[in-house]
Amino acid sequence: MLDPAVPQLVVNSRSLFFSWLPADPGAAAALVPAGLRPHPDRQVFMNQYVVEDDSQTSGFGAYSLTYLGVTLSDADAPEGVNQGGWWTHYVASSSRVRDYALARGAPALAGQTTITARDDALVAETDIDGVPMIRARVRAGDTGHATHNGHHRYLTALHGQLVSSVYAVIAEPVTSFEIESVEFLDPDHPVYALRPQNPLTIAWGYYSPRSSFAYPGGLAVLGELQPGSPGAAPAGSPGPAVGVVDQSVRR
């Protein structure tokens, strides 16, 4: 198992990253722990990405991943450009990636993500335990010369505590981009609570054939999760894993 305190680097993944307004804002907000503030529009974000080859990572190997969650207010990444988010689902094809993510508080599940392209048409599909769950259809242009540089911030629950990670990102988005549809295929799965409203309203997004990012080496502790919150630990549970948390931040 990879040490969750050790940073990891991923380069040149194919990434479809965007946000929408949910069909059921109350259901989306209910997935956020008490004490955190969902975005006023209850925006949902999703990143579907594929890492084709072992040489593109520092230790993960080739894998695919989809993560989803709810955008937060008052939890911006450094520079204040990108809003932070609460991860609700983290679907990885690799057991090595899942184990690493679980040890850092991510709600990791087993599943597969594919991104297929034909001319300017892209289809990104995510399954969980072999069951199709999410399908996004996109029109995408050529890779541009501009880059998306900055940081993303994600909050998770680890042993009943709220923790934060900041991820450095460099992506090369395509010049033109349009989300045509986003389908949530299984009404009985909990991820269905994040389905988009009809008509589809996209808040922001991009597709990048070359997206690189780093998992930081430590987590910042923000405080105890309130009892009953998603991810809260029962009384008497152990504290954060030794070597994962490298600083303490109280808000």
Short mmCIF file of C-alpha atoms in Angstrom, two decimals:
data_model
loop_
_atom_site.label_atom_id
_atom_site.label_comp_id
_atom_site.label_asym_id
_atom_site.label_seq_id
_atom_site.Cartn_x
_atom_site.Cartn_y
_atom_site.Cartn_z
CA MET A 1 0.00 0.00 0.00
CA LEU A 2 1.24 3.50 -0.82
CA ASP A 3 2.01 5.72 2.15
CA PRO A 4 -0.85 8.27 2.25
CA ALA A 5 1.55 10.91 3.65
CA VAL A 6 3.70 10.79 0.51
CA PRO A 7 2.72 13.18 -2.34
CA GLN A 8 1.88 11.78 -5.76
CA LEU A 9 2.09 13.31 -9.25
CA VAL A 10 -0.08 12.63 -12.32
CA VAL A 11 0.74 14.12 -15.74
CA ASN A 12 -1.15 14.39 -19.03
CA SER A 13 -4.39 12.71 -18.00
CA ARG A 14 -7.46 13.19 -20.21
CA SER A 15 -9.89 15.13 -18.04
CA LEU A 16 -13.51 16.28 -18.36
CA PHE A 17 -14.12 18.66 -15.47
CA PHE A 18 -17.32 20.68 -15.06
CA SER A 19 -20.11 21.79 -12.75
CA TRP A 20 -23.91 22.00 -12.95
CA LEU A 21 -27.01 22.96 -10.99
CA PRO A 22 -28.71 19.91 -9.44
CA ALA A 23 -32.28 18.75 -9.97
CA ASP A 24 -32.75 18.43 -6.21
CA PRO A 25 -30.75 21.18 -4.46
CA GLY A 26 -31.90 19.98 -1.03
CA ALA A 27 -30.66 16.43 -1.65
CA ALA A 28 -27.28 17.72 -2.80
CA ALA A 29 -26.93 20.04 0.20
CA ALA A 30 -27.85 17.19 2.57
CA LEU A 31 -24.63 15.41 1.56
CA VAL A 32 -22.54 18.24 3.04
CA PRO A 33 -21.59 18.00 6.75
CA ALA A 34 -23.06 20.44 9.23
CA GLY A 35 -20.79 23.42 9.69
CA LEU A 36 -19.86 23.67 6.00
CA ARG A 37 -21.79 25.95 3.65
CA PRO A 38 -22.85 24.65 0.23
CA HIS A 39 -22.72 27.13 -2.64
CA PRO A 40 -25.96 29.16 -2.75
CA ASP A 41 -26.91 27.42 -6.04
CA ARG A 42 -25.92 24.01 -4.59
CA GLN A 43 -23.57 23.51 -7.53
CA VAL A 44 -22.32 19.97 -8.16
CA PHE A 45 -18.88 19.37 -9.69
CA MET A 46 -17.50 16.29 -11.44
CA ASN A 47 -14.13 15.30 -12.87
CA GLN A 48 -13.98 12.24 -15.13
CA TYR A 49 -10.40 11.44 -16.10
CA VAL A 50 -8.26 8.67 -17.55
CA VAL A 51 -4.54 8.00 -17.03
CA GLU A 52 -3.46 5.78 -19.91
CA ASP A 53 0.03 4.63 -18.90
CA ASP A 54 2.12 3.82 -15.82
CA SER A 55 4.71 6.41 -16.95
CA GLN A 56 2.21 9.24 -16.30
CA THR A 57 2.23 8.80 -12.51
CA SER A 58 4.81 8.81 -9.73
CA GLY A 59 3.38 5.69 -8.09
CA PHE A 60 -0.27 5.07 -8.96
CA GLY A 61 0.21 3.33 -12.31
CA ALA A 62 -2.41 3.61 -15.04
CA TYR A 63 -5.99 4.09 -13.80
CA SER A 64 -9.26 5.92 -14.35
CA LEU A 65 -11.24 7.97 -11.87
CA THR A 66 -14.41 10.00 -11.43
CA TYR A 67 -15.00 12.19 -8.42
CA LEU A 68 -18.11 14.21 -7.62
CA GLY A 69 -19.18 16.53 -4.89
CA VAL A 70 -20.85 19.73 -3.80
CA THR A 71 -19.23 23.14 -4.23
CA LEU A 72 -18.68 25.05 -0.98
CA SER A 73 -18.79 28.69 0.05
CA ASP A 74 -16.03 30.15 2.23
CA ALA A 75 -13.61 27.32 1.40
CA ASP A 76 -11.73 28.66 -1.61
CA ALA A 77 -8.43 27.29 -2.85
CA PRO A 78 -5.36 29.56 -2.57
CA GLU A 79 -5.55 32.71 -4.71
CA GLY A 80 -9.34 32.67 -4.17
CA VAL A 81 -10.02 31.79 -7.82
CA ASN A 82 -11.41 28.26 -7.48
CA GLN A 83 -14.05 27.39 -4.91
CA GLY A 84 -13.47 24.43 -2.63
CA GLY A 85 -15.63 21.32 -2.68
CA TRP A 86 -16.84 18.45 -0.52
CA TRP A 87 -16.21 15.05 -2.12
CA THR A 88 -19.27 12.79 -1.99
CA HIS A 89 -18.16 10.02 -4.40
CA TYR A 90 -14.70 8.98 -5.57
CA VAL A 91 -14.79 6.15 -8.13
CA ALA A 92 -11.38 4.65 -9.00
CA SER A 93 -10.45 1.66 -11.15
CA SER A 94 -7.23 0.94 -9.24
CA SER A 95 -7.18 -0.68 -5.79
CA ARG A 96 -3.85 1.07 -5.15
CA VAL A 97 -5.46 4.46 -5.80
CA ARG A 98 -8.53 3.56 -3.74
CA ASP A 99 -6.46 2.49 -0.74
CA TYR A 100 -4.36 5.66 -0.93
CA ALA A 101 -7.47 7.84 -1.22
CA LEU A 102 -9.37 6.08 1.58
CA ALA A 103 -6.44 6.66 3.92
CA ARG A 104 -6.74 10.37 3.13
CA GLY A 105 -10.50 10.48 3.78
CA ALA A 106 -11.84 10.20 0.22
CA PRO A 107 -15.14 8.24 -0.15
CA ALA A 108 -13.53 5.76 -2.56
CA LEU A 109 -15.52 3.17 -4.53
CA ALA A 110 -14.54 0.63 -7.18
CA GLY A 111 -15.48 1.56 -10.73
CA GLN A 112 -14.30 2.40 -14.21
CA THR A 113 -14.26 5.60 -16.28
CA THR A 114 -13.85 5.71 -20.05
CA ILE A 115 -13.55 8.68 -22.41
CA THR A 116 -14.08 7.88 -26.10
CA ALA A 117 -13.67 10.37 -28.94
CA ARG A 118 -14.91 10.46 -32.51
CA ASP A 119 -14.08 13.64 -34.39
CA ASP A 120 -15.26 16.43 -32.06
CA ALA A 121 -17.67 14.21 -30.10
CA LEU A 122 -16.65 12.88 -26.67
CA VAL A 123 -18.49 10.41 -24.46
CA ALA A 124 -17.35 10.04 -20.85
CA GLU A 125 -18.91 7.11 -18.95
CA THR A 126 -18.55 6.02 -15.34
CA ASP A 127 -19.62 2.71 -13.83
CA ILE A 128 -19.61 1.69 -10.18
CA ASP A 129 -19.00 -2.01 -9.48
CA GLY A 130 -19.73 -2.74 -13.13
CA VAL A 131 -23.07 -0.90 -13.23
CA PRO A 132 -23.31 2.13 -15.60
CA MET A 133 -23.98 5.26 -13.51
CA ILE A 134 -23.08 8.47 -15.36
CA ARG A 135 -22.75 9.38 -19.04
CA ALA A 136 -21.68 12.81 -20.32
CA ARG A 137 -21.74 13.81 -24.00
CA VAL A 138 -19.51 16.68 -25.08
CA ARG A 139 -18.44 18.62 -28.17
CA ALA A 140 -14.78 19.55 -27.93
CA GLY A 141 -12.41 21.46 -30.20
CA ASP A 142 -8.66 21.27 -30.60
CA THR A 143 -6.20 21.64 -27.73
CA GLY A 144 -5.45 25.31 -27.22
CA HIS A 145 -2.30 27.18 -26.22
CA ALA A 146 -3.77 28.69 -23.04
CA THR A 147 -3.41 26.80 -19.77
CA HIS A 148 -5.46 26.47 -16.60
CA ASN A 149 -2.95 26.97 -13.78
CA GLY A 150 -3.79 27.07 -10.10
CA HIS A 151 -5.03 25.05 -7.17
CA HIS A 152 -8.13 23.07 -6.25
CA ARG A 153 -9.22 22.42 -2.70
CA TYR A 154 -11.22 19.40 -1.50
CA LEU A 155 -12.54 18.59 1.94
CA THR A 156 -13.07 15.06 3.26
CA ALA A 157 -13.76 13.24 6.54
CA LEU A 158 -11.02 11.24 8.24
CA HIS A 159 -11.69 9.43 11.54
CA GLY A 160 -14.47 11.86 12.39
CA GLN A 161 -12.45 14.97 11.61
CA LEU A 162 -12.82 17.44 8.77
CA VAL A 163 -9.65 17.65 6.69
CA SER A 164 -8.56 19.68 3.69
CA SER A 165 -6.14 19.14 0.80
CA VAL A 166 -4.93 21.62 -1.81
CA TYR A 167 -4.01 20.21 -5.23
CA ALA A 168 -1.74 21.99 -7.71
CA VAL A 169 -3.14 21.74 -11.26
CA ILE A 170 -1.90 22.57 -14.77
CA ALA A 171 -4.31 21.75 -17.63
CA GLU A 172 -4.44 22.58 -21.34
CA PRO A 173 -8.14 22.97 -22.22
CA VAL A 174 -9.54 22.67 -25.73
CA THR A 175 -10.42 25.84 -27.62
CA SER A 176 -14.17 25.14 -27.83
CA PHE A 177 -16.29 23.14 -25.42
CA GLU A 178 -19.98 22.30 -24.98
CA ILE A 179 -21.70 19.84 -22.64
CA GLU A 180 -24.59 18.35 -24.62
CA SER A 181 -26.03 16.05 -21.95
CA VAL A 182 -25.34 14.53 -18.53
CA GLU A 183 -27.25 11.35 -17.67
CA PHE A 184 -27.48 9.66 -14.26
CA LEU A 185 -28.51 6.13 -15.14
CA ASP A 186 -29.47 4.43 -11.86
CA PRO A 187 -32.19 6.14 -9.77
CA ASP A 188 -31.59 3.67 -6.95
CA HIS A 189 -27.95 4.59 -6.35
CA PRO A 190 -27.06 7.35 -3.83
CA VAL A 191 -25.10 9.23 -6.53
CA TYR A 192 -28.45 9.95 -8.23
CA ALA A 193 -29.00 12.72 -5.65
CA LEU A 194 -26.46 14.79 -7.63
CA ARG A 195 -28.18 14.52 -11.02
CA PRO A 196 -28.50 17.78 -13.00
CA GLN A 197 -31.65 19.81 -13.43
CA ASN A 198 -33.60 19.81 -16.69
CA PRO A 199 -32.87 21.90 -18.70
CA LEU A 200 -29.18 21.32 -18.07
CA THR A 201 -27.46 24.38 -16.56
CA ILE A 202 -23.65 24.30 -16.65
CA ALA A 203 -21.83 26.58 -14.22
CA TRP A 204 -18.29 26.14 -15.61
CA GLY A 205 -16.08 23.49 -17.15
CA TYR A 206 -13.43 22.35 -19.58
CA TYR A 207 -12.06 19.30 -21.37
CA SER A 208 -8.31 18.86 -21.41
CA PRO A 209 -6.40 16.10 -23.23
CA ARG A 210 -3.40 17.03 -21.05
CA SER A 211 -4.19 17.68 -17.40
CA SER A 212 -1.55 17.33 -14.67
CA PHE A 213 -1.91 17.57 -10.91
CA ALA A 214 -0.30 16.66 -7.58
CA TYR A 215 -1.66 15.08 -4.42
CA PRO A 216 -0.16 17.05 -1.50
CA GLY A 217 1.93 15.36 1.14
CA GLY A 218 -0.30 16.23 4.09
CA LEU A 219 -3.81 17.11 5.20
CA ALA A 220 -4.87 20.15 7.20
CA VAL A 221 -7.23 19.42 10.09
CA LEU A 222 -10.17 21.86 10.20
CA GLY A 223 -11.94 20.42 13.26
CA GLU A 224 -14.31 17.73 14.47
CA LEU A 225 -17.28 16.74 12.34
CA GLN A 226 -20.59 17.32 14.09
CA PRO A 227 -22.41 14.10 15.12
CA GLY A 228 -24.73 12.86 12.40
CA SER A 229 -22.78 14.55 9.60
CA PRO A 230 -21.68 12.52 6.56
CA GLY A 231 -18.38 10.87 7.49
CA ALA A 232 -18.63 11.57 11.23
CA ALA A 233 -17.10 8.88 13.42
CA PRO A 234 -18.89 7.32 16.38
CA ALA A 235 -17.79 8.22 19.88
CA GLY A 236 -14.51 6.60 20.88
CA SER A 237 -13.12 6.31 17.35
CA PRO A 238 -9.37 6.90 16.88
CA GLY A 239 -8.01 10.22 15.67
CA PRO A 240 -6.33 10.94 12.32
CA ALA A 241 -3.86 8.41 10.96
CA VAL A 242 -0.28 9.09 12.04
CA GLY A 243 1.79 10.68 9.28
CA VAL A 244 -1.19 11.93 7.26
CA VAL A 245 -1.94 15.21 9.00
CA ASP A 246 0.96 17.65 8.93
CA GLN A 247 -0.66 20.83 10.21
CA SER A 248 -3.64 22.01 12.24
CA VAL A 249 -6.02 24.68 11.00
CA ARG A 250 -8.98 25.84 13.04
CA ARG A 251 -11.67 27.95 11.42
#
